[in-house]
Amino acid sequence: MLEQQLVDLGLTQGEARVFLSLLKLGPSKVGAVVKDSKVSYSKVYDVLERLASKGLVSHATIGNIKHFNAVEPYRLHDYLQKKEDALKAQKATAEGLVSELAKVANRNRAAKGAEIFAGDRGLRTAYEILLKDASKNDVLRYFYPFDDYHPIATPFYSRLHLFQKEKEITQRGIGTVAFSRSAHYREIAGMVDMRFVPFPLPGTMDVFQDKLLMVSWESEIGILVTSKDIADHFARYFDSVWQVATISSGTRRRSRQ
């Protein structure tokens, strides 16, 4: 029990065993530590050195022989404080690093032109990339056909809604008339700004700034295209369809759920 708790605090299994042995034995020669901890001679010196570097073991030379001793248990607080300080430093470094890495990723992404994302997590990432540069009142346009995969897509967009809401963007959706008659739409009719058409839609598509995201819920794959020309083309197509689509009833809190 104690050994596992020490491991949970960040010690290796060997370090935990040696530390507990020294607490029990008191100042001891290496042979006694090996015998009690079951850590081999070939490894015990390395383990003791690591524990010393963590401030958990000290040593003294008695009769030309090194004797090792565990520090008082309360010194574990010092060890954990050092870990916490190191973690804070790593976080500070990571913040700057993430910013620089994002610049590199953005350059590469623009060069690639198109990326493929798979699965629930992959699609979530695709939407985060799509909206990462969003500003308040930017317009997200999306086509949402009502098909056999609606039960899979709906829970996903319900979770995504919170992320989109934080961005405070304007959302406009176009769906099929079949969707307007669905039980799900009746539940959210007062919360979405949607219009409907009596003809098939090109698929699930989101158009935002210079990006177009196309999603196939049959295979749970998304293709994210970064191209201002393509995004502008689909935005104009969306706006044309929007003008002739049937206006939904209810209040218009612009969000997709």
mmCIF file of N, CA and C in Angstrom, residues 10-111:
data_model
loop_
_atom_site.group_PDB
_atom_site.id
_atom_site.type_symbol
_atom_site.label_atom_id
_atom_site.label_comp_id
_atom_site.label_asym_id
_atom_site.label_seq_id
_atom_site.Cartn_x
_atom_site.Cartn_y
_atom_site.Cartn_z
ATOM 1 N N GLY A 10 5.122 9.872 -7.716
ATOM 2 C CA GLY A 10 6.132 10.126 -8.732
ATOM 3 C C GLY A 10 7.417 9.339 -8.608
ATOM 4 N N LEU A 11 7.545 8.507 -7.566
ATOM 5 C CA LEU A 11 8.735 7.666 -7.440
ATOM 6 C C LEU A 11 8.582 6.429 -8.323
ATOM 7 N N THR A 12 9.723 5.872 -8.742
ATOM 8 C CA THR A 12 9.669 4.587 -9.424
ATOM 9 C C THR A 12 9.459 3.504 -8.370
ATOM 10 N N GLN A 13 9.149 2.305 -8.832
ATOM 11 C CA GLN A 13 8.929 1.222 -7.878
ATOM 12 C C GLN A 13 10.198 0.935 -7.077
ATOM 13 N N GLY A 14 11.342 0.951 -7.750
ATOM 14 C CA GLY A 14 12.607 0.722 -7.063
ATOM 15 C C GLY A 14 12.893 1.804 -6.038
ATOM 16 N N GLU A 15 12.646 3.063 -6.397
ATOM 17 C CA GLU A 15 12.859 4.168 -5.462
ATOM 18 C C GLU A 15 11.956 4.042 -4.244
ATOM 19 N N ALA A 16 10.691 3.660 -4.482
ATOM 20 C CA ALA A 16 9.756 3.507 -3.369
ATOM 21 C C ALA A 16 10.227 2.400 -2.414
ATOM 22 N N ARG A 17 10.684 1.280 -2.973
ATOM 23 C CA ARG A 17 11.146 0.164 -2.138
ATOM 24 C C ARG A 17 12.370 0.546 -1.304
ATOM 25 N N VAL A 18 13.323 1.205 -1.925
ATOM 26 C CA VAL A 18 14.550 1.589 -1.213
ATOM 27 C C VAL A 18 14.236 2.629 -0.144
ATOM 28 N N PHE A 19 13.397 3.590 -0.459
ATOM 29 C CA PHE A 19 13.039 4.630 0.507
ATOM 30 C C PHE A 19 12.354 4.010 1.725
ATOM 31 N N LEU A 20 11.428 3.086 1.508
ATOM 32 C CA LEU A 20 10.743 2.431 2.624
ATOM 33 C C LEU A 20 11.707 1.587 3.447
ATOM 34 N N SER A 21 12.635 0.912 2.756
ATOM 35 C CA SER A 21 13.623 0.101 3.485
ATOM 36 C C SER A 21 14.489 0.970 4.387
ATOM 37 N N LEU A 22 14.928 2.113 3.887
ATOM 38 C CA LEU A 22 15.762 3.001 4.693
ATOM 39 C C LEU A 22 14.992 3.599 5.863
ATOM 40 N N LEU A 23 13.716 3.892 5.656
ATOM 41 C CA LEU A 23 12.903 4.379 6.773
ATOM 42 C C LEU A 23 12.832 3.331 7.883
ATOM 43 N N LYS A 24 12.717 2.082 7.454
ATOM 44 C CA LYS A 24 12.585 0.982 8.418
ATOM 45 C C LYS A 24 13.924 0.641 9.078
ATOM 46 N N LEU A 25 14.994 0.636 8.274
ATOM 47 C CA LEU A 25 16.304 0.201 8.769
ATOM 48 C C LEU A 25 17.085 1.292 9.490
ATOM 49 N N GLY A 26 16.856 2.541 9.089
ATOM 50 C CA GLY A 26 17.718 3.609 9.584
ATOM 51 C C GLY A 26 18.997 3.633 8.772
ATOM 52 N N PRO A 27 20.025 4.360 9.222
ATOM 53 C CA PRO A 27 21.290 4.431 8.474
ATOM 54 C C PRO A 27 21.812 3.025 8.180
ATOM 55 N N SER A 28 22.046 2.752 6.883
ATOM 56 C CA SER A 28 22.386 1.378 6.495
ATOM 57 C C SER A 28 23.406 1.346 5.376
ATOM 58 N N LYS A 29 24.159 0.246 5.348
ATOM 59 C CA LYS A 29 25.069 -0.011 4.233
ATOM 60 C C LYS A 29 24.255 -0.550 3.057
ATOM 61 N N VAL A 30 24.868 -0.510 1.880
ATOM 62 C CA VAL A 30 24.177 -0.921 0.670
ATOM 63 C C VAL A 30 23.672 -2.358 0.761
ATOM 64 N N GLY A 31 24.477 -3.243 1.344
ATOM 65 C CA GLY A 31 24.079 -4.647 1.429
ATOM 66 C C GLY A 31 22.772 -4.836 2.156
ATOM 67 N N ALA A 32 22.573 -4.110 3.236
ATOM 68 C CA ALA A 32 21.330 -4.227 3.997
ATOM 69 C C ALA A 32 20.148 -3.697 3.185
ATOM 70 N N VAL A 33 20.401 -2.630 2.439
ATOM 71 C CA VAL A 33 19.332 -2.054 1.612
ATOM 72 C C VAL A 33 18.918 -3.034 0.521
ATOM 73 N N VAL A 34 19.903 -3.650 -0.117
ATOM 74 C CA VAL A 34 19.620 -4.631 -1.169
ATOM 75 C C VAL A 34 18.808 -5.784 -0.612
ATOM 76 N N LYS A 35 19.210 -6.291 0.529
ATOM 77 C CA LYS A 35 18.543 -7.446 1.141
ATOM 78 C C LYS A 35 17.090 -7.138 1.494
ATOM 79 N N ASP A 36 16.855 -5.957 2.045
ATOM 80 C CA ASP A 36 15.495 -5.627 2.491
ATOM 81 C C ASP A 36 14.589 -5.187 1.350
ATOM 82 N N SER A 37 15.129 -4.418 0.423
ATOM 83 C CA SER A 37 14.297 -3.845 -0.642
ATOM 84 C C SER A 37 14.108 -4.761 -1.832
ATOM 85 N N LYS A 38 14.995 -5.767 -1.949
ATOM 86 C CA LYS A 38 14.976 -6.695 -3.094
ATOM 87 C C LYS A 38 15.357 -5.997 -4.404
ATOM 88 N N VAL A 39 16.014 -4.839 -4.284
ATOM 89 C CA VAL A 39 16.558 -4.160 -5.461
ATOM 90 C C VAL A 39 17.998 -4.630 -5.625
ATOM 91 N N SER A 40 18.358 -5.068 -6.816
ATOM 92 C CA SER A 40 19.662 -5.686 -7.037
ATOM 93 C C SER A 40 20.818 -4.702 -6.866
ATOM 94 N N TYR A 41 22.018 -5.277 -6.611
ATOM 95 C CA TYR A 41 23.236 -4.460 -6.487
ATOM 96 C C TYR A 41 23.472 -3.631 -7.745
ATOM 97 N N SER A 42 23.155 -4.223 -8.891
ATOM 98 C CA SER A 42 23.434 -3.534 -10.153
ATOM 99 C C SER A 42 22.572 -2.278 -10.333
ATOM 100 N N LYS A 43 21.495 -2.188 -9.581
ATOM 101 C CA LYS A 43 20.579 -1.057 -9.733
ATOM 102 C C LYS A 43 20.504 -0.157 -8.509
ATOM 103 N N VAL A 44 20.889 -0.673 -7.356
ATOM 104 C CA VAL A 44 20.619 0.061 -6.127
ATOM 105 C C VAL A 44 21.381 1.382 -6.034
ATOM 106 N N TYR A 45 22.613 1.443 -6.546
ATOM 107 C CA TYR A 45 23.369 2.695 -6.471
ATOM 108 C C TYR A 45 22.699 3.792 -7.311
ATOM 109 N N ASP A 46 22.203 3.396 -8.476
ATOM 110 C CA ASP A 46 21.500 4.362 -9.327
ATOM 111 C C ASP A 46 20.232 4.852 -8.641
ATOM 112 N N VAL A 47 19.514 3.920 -7.984
ATOM 113 C CA VAL A 47 18.286 4.282 -7.270
ATOM 114 C C VAL A 47 18.596 5.237 -6.131
ATOM 115 N N LEU A 48 19.644 4.935 -5.365
ATOM 116 C CA LEU A 48 20.029 5.800 -4.248
ATOM 117 C C LEU A 48 20.440 7.192 -4.730
ATOM 118 N N GLU A 49 21.127 7.241 -5.857
ATOM 119 C CA GLU A 49 21.544 8.529 -6.418
ATOM 120 C C GLU A 49 20.329 9.362 -6.827
ATOM 121 N N ARG A 50 19.342 8.699 -7.433
ATOM 122 C CA ARG A 50 18.130 9.424 -7.839
ATOM 123 C C ARG A 50 17.365 9.929 -6.619
ATOM 124 N N LEU A 51 17.278 9.092 -5.577
ATOM 125 C CA LEU A 51 16.590 9.520 -4.355
ATOM 126 C C LEU A 51 17.317 10.693 -3.705
ATOM 127 N N ALA A 52 18.651 10.671 -3.749
ATOM 128 C CA ALA A 52 19.434 11.777 -3.193
ATOM 129 C C ALA A 52 19.180 13.067 -3.971
ATOM 130 N N SER A 53 19.089 12.943 -5.301
ATOM 131 C CA SER A 53 18.844 14.127 -6.125
ATOM 132 C C SER A 53 17.458 14.709 -5.869
ATOM 133 N N LYS A 54 16.544 13.869 -5.397
ATOM 134 C CA LYS A 54 15.188 14.317 -5.062
ATOM 135 C C LYS A 54 15.088 14.809 -3.618
ATOM 136 N N GLY A 55 16.211 14.758 -2.911
ATOM 137 C CA GLY A 55 16.222 15.232 -1.537
ATOM 138 C C GLY A 55 15.597 14.283 -0.547
ATOM 139 N N LEU A 56 15.496 12.995 -0.902
ATOM 140 C CA LEU A 56 14.826 12.030 -0.033
ATOM 141 C C LEU A 56 15.795 11.084 0.675
ATOM 142 N N VAL A 57 17.071 11.119 0.294
ATOM 143 C CA VAL A 57 18.075 10.238 0.903
ATOM 144 C C VAL A 57 19.357 11.042 1.125
ATOM 145 N N SER A 58 19.986 10.799 2.257
ATOM 146 C CA SER A 58 21.294 11.397 2.545
ATOM 147 C C SER A 58 22.268 10.260 2.833
ATOM 148 N N HIS A 59 23.547 10.591 2.923
ATOM 149 C CA HIS A 59 24.509 9.542 3.260
ATOM 150 C C HIS A 59 25.640 10.126 4.116
ATOM 151 N N ALA A 60 26.272 9.256 4.841
ATOM 152 C CA ALA A 60 27.411 9.647 5.669
ATOM 153 C C ALA A 60 28.433 8.525 5.600
ATOM 154 N N THR A 61 29.714 8.885 5.681
ATOM 155 C CA THR A 61 30.780 7.887 5.647
ATOM 156 C C THR A 61 31.187 7.548 7.072
ATOM 157 N N ILE A 62 31.036 6.278 7.423
ATOM 158 C CA ILE A 62 31.386 5.797 8.763
ATOM 159 C C ILE A 62 32.397 4.666 8.598
ATOM 160 N N GLY A 63 33.611 4.885 9.103
ATOM 161 C CA GLY A 63 34.639 3.867 8.956
ATOM 162 C C GLY A 63 34.952 3.571 7.512
ATOM 163 N N ASN A 64 35.025 4.625 6.689
ATOM 164 C CA ASN A 64 35.320 4.507 5.251
ATOM 165 C C ASN A 64 34.240 3.765 4.469
ATOM 166 N N ILE A 65 33.068 3.578 5.065
ATOM 167 C CA ILE A 65 31.958 2.892 4.382
ATOM 168 C C ILE A 65 30.745 3.826 4.350
ATOM 169 N N LYS A 66 30.143 3.966 3.170
ATOM 170 C CA LYS A 66 28.973 4.833 3.039
ATOM 171 C C LYS A 66 27.760 4.192 3.708
ATOM 172 N N HIS A 67 27.075 4.986 4.494
ATOM 173 C CA HIS A 67 25.809 4.577 5.083
ATOM 174 C C HIS A 67 24.724 5.532 4.570
ATOM 175 N N PHE A 68 23.640 4.953 4.106
ATOM 176 C CA PHE A 68 22.551 5.754 3.535
ATOM 177 C C PHE A 68 21.397 5.844 4.530
ATOM 178 N N ASN A 69 20.690 6.979 4.463
ATOM 179 C CA ASN A 69 19.601 7.195 5.401
ATOM 180 C C ASN A 69 18.466 7.954 4.707
ATOM 181 N N ALA A 70 17.226 7.570 4.992
ATOM 182 C CA ALA A 70 16.069 8.279 4.439
ATOM 183 C C ALA A 70 15.824 9.544 5.247
ATOM 184 N N VAL A 71 15.434 10.603 4.588
ATOM 185 C CA VAL A 71 15.097 11.833 5.305
ATOM 186 C C VAL A 71 13.801 11.633 6.065
ATOM 187 N N GLU A 72 13.481 12.564 6.937
ATOM 188 C CA GLU A 72 12.226 12.467 7.673
ATOM 189 C C GLU A 72 11.046 12.499 6.694
ATOM 190 N N PRO A 73 10.005 11.712 6.957
ATOM 191 C CA PRO A 73 8.874 11.620 6.016
ATOM 192 C C PRO A 73 8.261 12.959 5.635
ATOM 193 N N TYR A 74 8.274 13.935 6.559
ATOM 194 C CA TYR A 74 7.648 15.217 6.235
ATOM 195 C C TYR A 74 8.359 15.926 5.085
ATOM 196 N N ARG A 75 9.613 15.511 4.804
ATOM 197 C CA ARG A 75 10.348 16.128 3.702
ATOM 198 C C ARG A 75 9.759 15.778 2.341
ATOM 199 N N LEU A 76 8.831 14.829 2.321
ATOM 200 C CA LEU A 76 8.118 14.539 1.067
ATOM 201 C C LEU A 76 7.410 15.790 0.557
ATOM 202 N N HIS A 77 6.987 16.660 1.491
ATOM 203 C CA HIS A 77 6.349 17.911 1.077
ATOM 204 C C HIS A 77 7.311 18.754 0.255
ATOM 205 N N ASP A 78 8.574 18.772 0.660
ATOM 206 C CA ASP A 78 9.579 19.526 -0.097
ATOM 207 C C ASP A 78 9.744 18.952 -1.499
ATOM 208 N N TYR A 79 9.756 17.613 -1.571
ATOM 209 C CA TYR A 79 9.886 16.937 -2.864
ATOM 210 C C TYR A 79 8.724 17.299 -3.777
ATOM 211 N N LEU A 80 7.503 17.280 -3.228
ATOM 212 C CA LEU A 80 6.329 17.596 -4.030
ATOM 213 C C LEU A 80 6.299 19.068 -4.429
ATOM 214 N N GLN A 81 6.796 19.931 -3.545
ATOM 215 C CA GLN A 81 6.851 21.350 -3.881
ATOM 216 C C GLN A 81 7.804 21.594 -5.041
ATOM 217 N N LYS A 82 8.928 20.884 -5.052
ATOM 218 C CA LYS A 82 9.866 21.003 -6.165
ATOM 219 C C LYS A 82 9.214 20.542 -7.474
ATOM 220 N N LYS A 83 8.455 19.439 -7.397
ATOM 221 C CA LYS A 83 7.765 18.951 -8.586
ATOM 222 C C LYS A 83 6.745 19.976 -9.078
ATOM 223 N N GLU A 84 6.031 20.591 -8.117
ATOM 224 C CA GLU A 84 5.025 21.584 -8.485
ATOM 225 C C GLU A 84 5.674 22.803 -9.131
ATOM 226 N N ASP A 85 6.793 23.241 -8.574
ATOM 227 C CA ASP A 85 7.515 24.387 -9.145
ATOM 228 C C ASP A 85 8.013 24.070 -10.554
ATOM 229 N N ALA A 86 8.507 22.836 -10.722
ATOM 230 C CA ALA A 86 8.998 22.427 -12.038
ATOM 231 C C ALA A 86 7.855 22.378 -13.042
ATOM 232 N N LEU A 87 6.681 21.909 -12.580
ATOM 233 C CA LEU A 87 5.524 21.830 -13.463
ATOM 234 C C LEU A 87 5.073 23.223 -13.892
ATOM 235 N N LYS A 88 5.090 24.170 -12.965
ATOM 236 C CA LYS A 88 4.722 25.543 -13.303
ATOM 237 C C LYS A 88 5.670 26.109 -14.352
ATOM 238 N N ALA A 89 6.948 25.809 -14.186
ATOM 239 C CA ALA A 89 7.935 26.285 -15.152
ATOM 240 C C ALA A 89 7.702 25.655 -16.523
ATOM 241 N N GLN A 90 7.353 24.359 -16.529
ATOM 242 C CA GLN A 90 7.070 23.669 -17.787
ATOM 243 C C GLN A 90 5.838 24.264 -18.463
ATOM 244 N N LYS A 91 4.812 24.582 -17.660
ATOM 245 C CA LYS A 91 3.600 25.171 -18.220
ATOM 246 C C LYS A 91 3.903 26.526 -18.848
ATOM 247 N N ALA A 92 4.734 27.318 -18.166
ATOM 248 C CA ALA A 92 5.091 28.626 -18.704
ATOM 249 C C ALA A 92 5.846 28.482 -20.021
ATOM 250 N N THR A 93 6.745 27.508 -20.062
ATOM 251 C CA THR A 93 7.480 27.245 -21.298
ATOM 252 C C THR A 93 6.535 26.770 -22.398
ATOM 253 N N ALA A 94 5.581 25.901 -22.021
ATOM 254 C CA ALA A 94 4.648 25.340 -22.997
ATOM 255 C C ALA A 94 3.777 26.411 -23.632
ATOM 256 N N GLU A 95 3.375 27.421 -22.841
ATOM 257 C CA GLU A 95 2.527 28.476 -23.381
ATOM 258 C C GLU A 95 3.205 29.194 -24.536
ATOM 259 N N GLY A 96 4.472 29.524 -24.346
ATOM 260 C CA GLY A 96 5.202 30.174 -25.425
ATOM 261 C C GLY A 96 5.467 29.226 -26.576
ATOM 262 N N LEU A 97 5.753 27.970 -26.237
ATOM 263 C CA LEU A 97 6.060 26.976 -27.259
ATOM 264 C C LEU A 97 4.841 26.686 -28.125
ATOM 265 N N VAL A 98 3.674 26.563 -27.492
ATOM 266 C CA VAL A 98 2.445 26.284 -28.243
ATOM 267 C C VAL A 98 2.187 27.378 -29.266
ATOM 268 N N SER A 99 2.407 28.620 -28.858
ATOM 269 C CA SER A 99 2.197 29.741 -29.773
ATOM 270 C C SER A 99 3.114 29.646 -30.988
ATOM 271 N N GLU A 100 4.382 29.330 -30.744
ATOM 272 C CA GLU A 100 5.333 29.216 -31.848
ATOM 273 C C GLU A 100 5.032 28.015 -32.739
ATOM 274 N N LEU A 101 4.669 26.882 -32.100
ATOM 275 C CA LEU A 101 4.335 25.686 -32.868
ATOM 276 C C LEU A 101 3.076 25.907 -33.708
ATOM 277 N N ALA A 102 2.121 26.681 -33.156
ATOM 278 C CA ALA A 102 0.898 26.967 -33.896
ATOM 279 C C ALA A 102 1.202 27.746 -35.169
ATOM 280 N N LYS A 103 2.187 28.662 -35.090
ATOM 281 C CA LYS A 103 2.568 29.423 -36.283
ATOM 282 C C LYS A 103 3.115 28.491 -37.359
ATOM 283 N N VAL A 104 3.949 27.533 -36.914
ATOM 284 C CA VAL A 104 4.507 26.565 -37.859
ATOM 285 C C VAL A 104 3.393 25.712 -38.442
ATOM 286 N N ALA A 105 2.473 25.248 -37.568
ATOM 287 C CA ALA A 105 1.373 24.402 -38.032
ATOM 288 C C ALA A 105 0.481 25.139 -39.011
ATOM 289 N N ASN A 106 0.230 26.428 -38.744
ATOM 290 C CA ASN A 106 -0.621 27.209 -39.626
ATOM 291 C C ASN A 106 0.009 27.372 -41.001
ATOM 292 N N ARG A 107 1.345 27.566 -41.022
ATOM 293 C CA ARG A 107 2.023 27.686 -42.316
ATOM 294 C C ARG A 107 1.924 26.376 -43.091
ATOM 295 N N ASN A 108 2.129 25.268 -42.377
ATOM 296 C CA ASN A 108 2.041 23.965 -43.030
ATOM 297 C C ASN A 108 0.631 23.659 -43.478
ATOM 298 N N ARG A 109 -0.343 24.057 -42.639
ATOM 299 C CA ARG A 109 -1.744 23.781 -42.972
ATOM 300 C C ARG A 109 -2.144 24.529 -44.226
ATOM 301 N N ALA A 110 -1.706 25.775 -44.310
ATOM 302 C CA ALA A 110 -2.039 26.566 -45.493
ATOM 303 C C ALA A 110 -1.408 25.965 -46.738
ATOM 304 N N ALA A 111 -0.214 25.401 -46.558
ATOM 305 C CA ALA A 111 0.474 24.800 -47.706
ATOM 306 C C ALA A 111 -0.204 23.517 -48.150
#
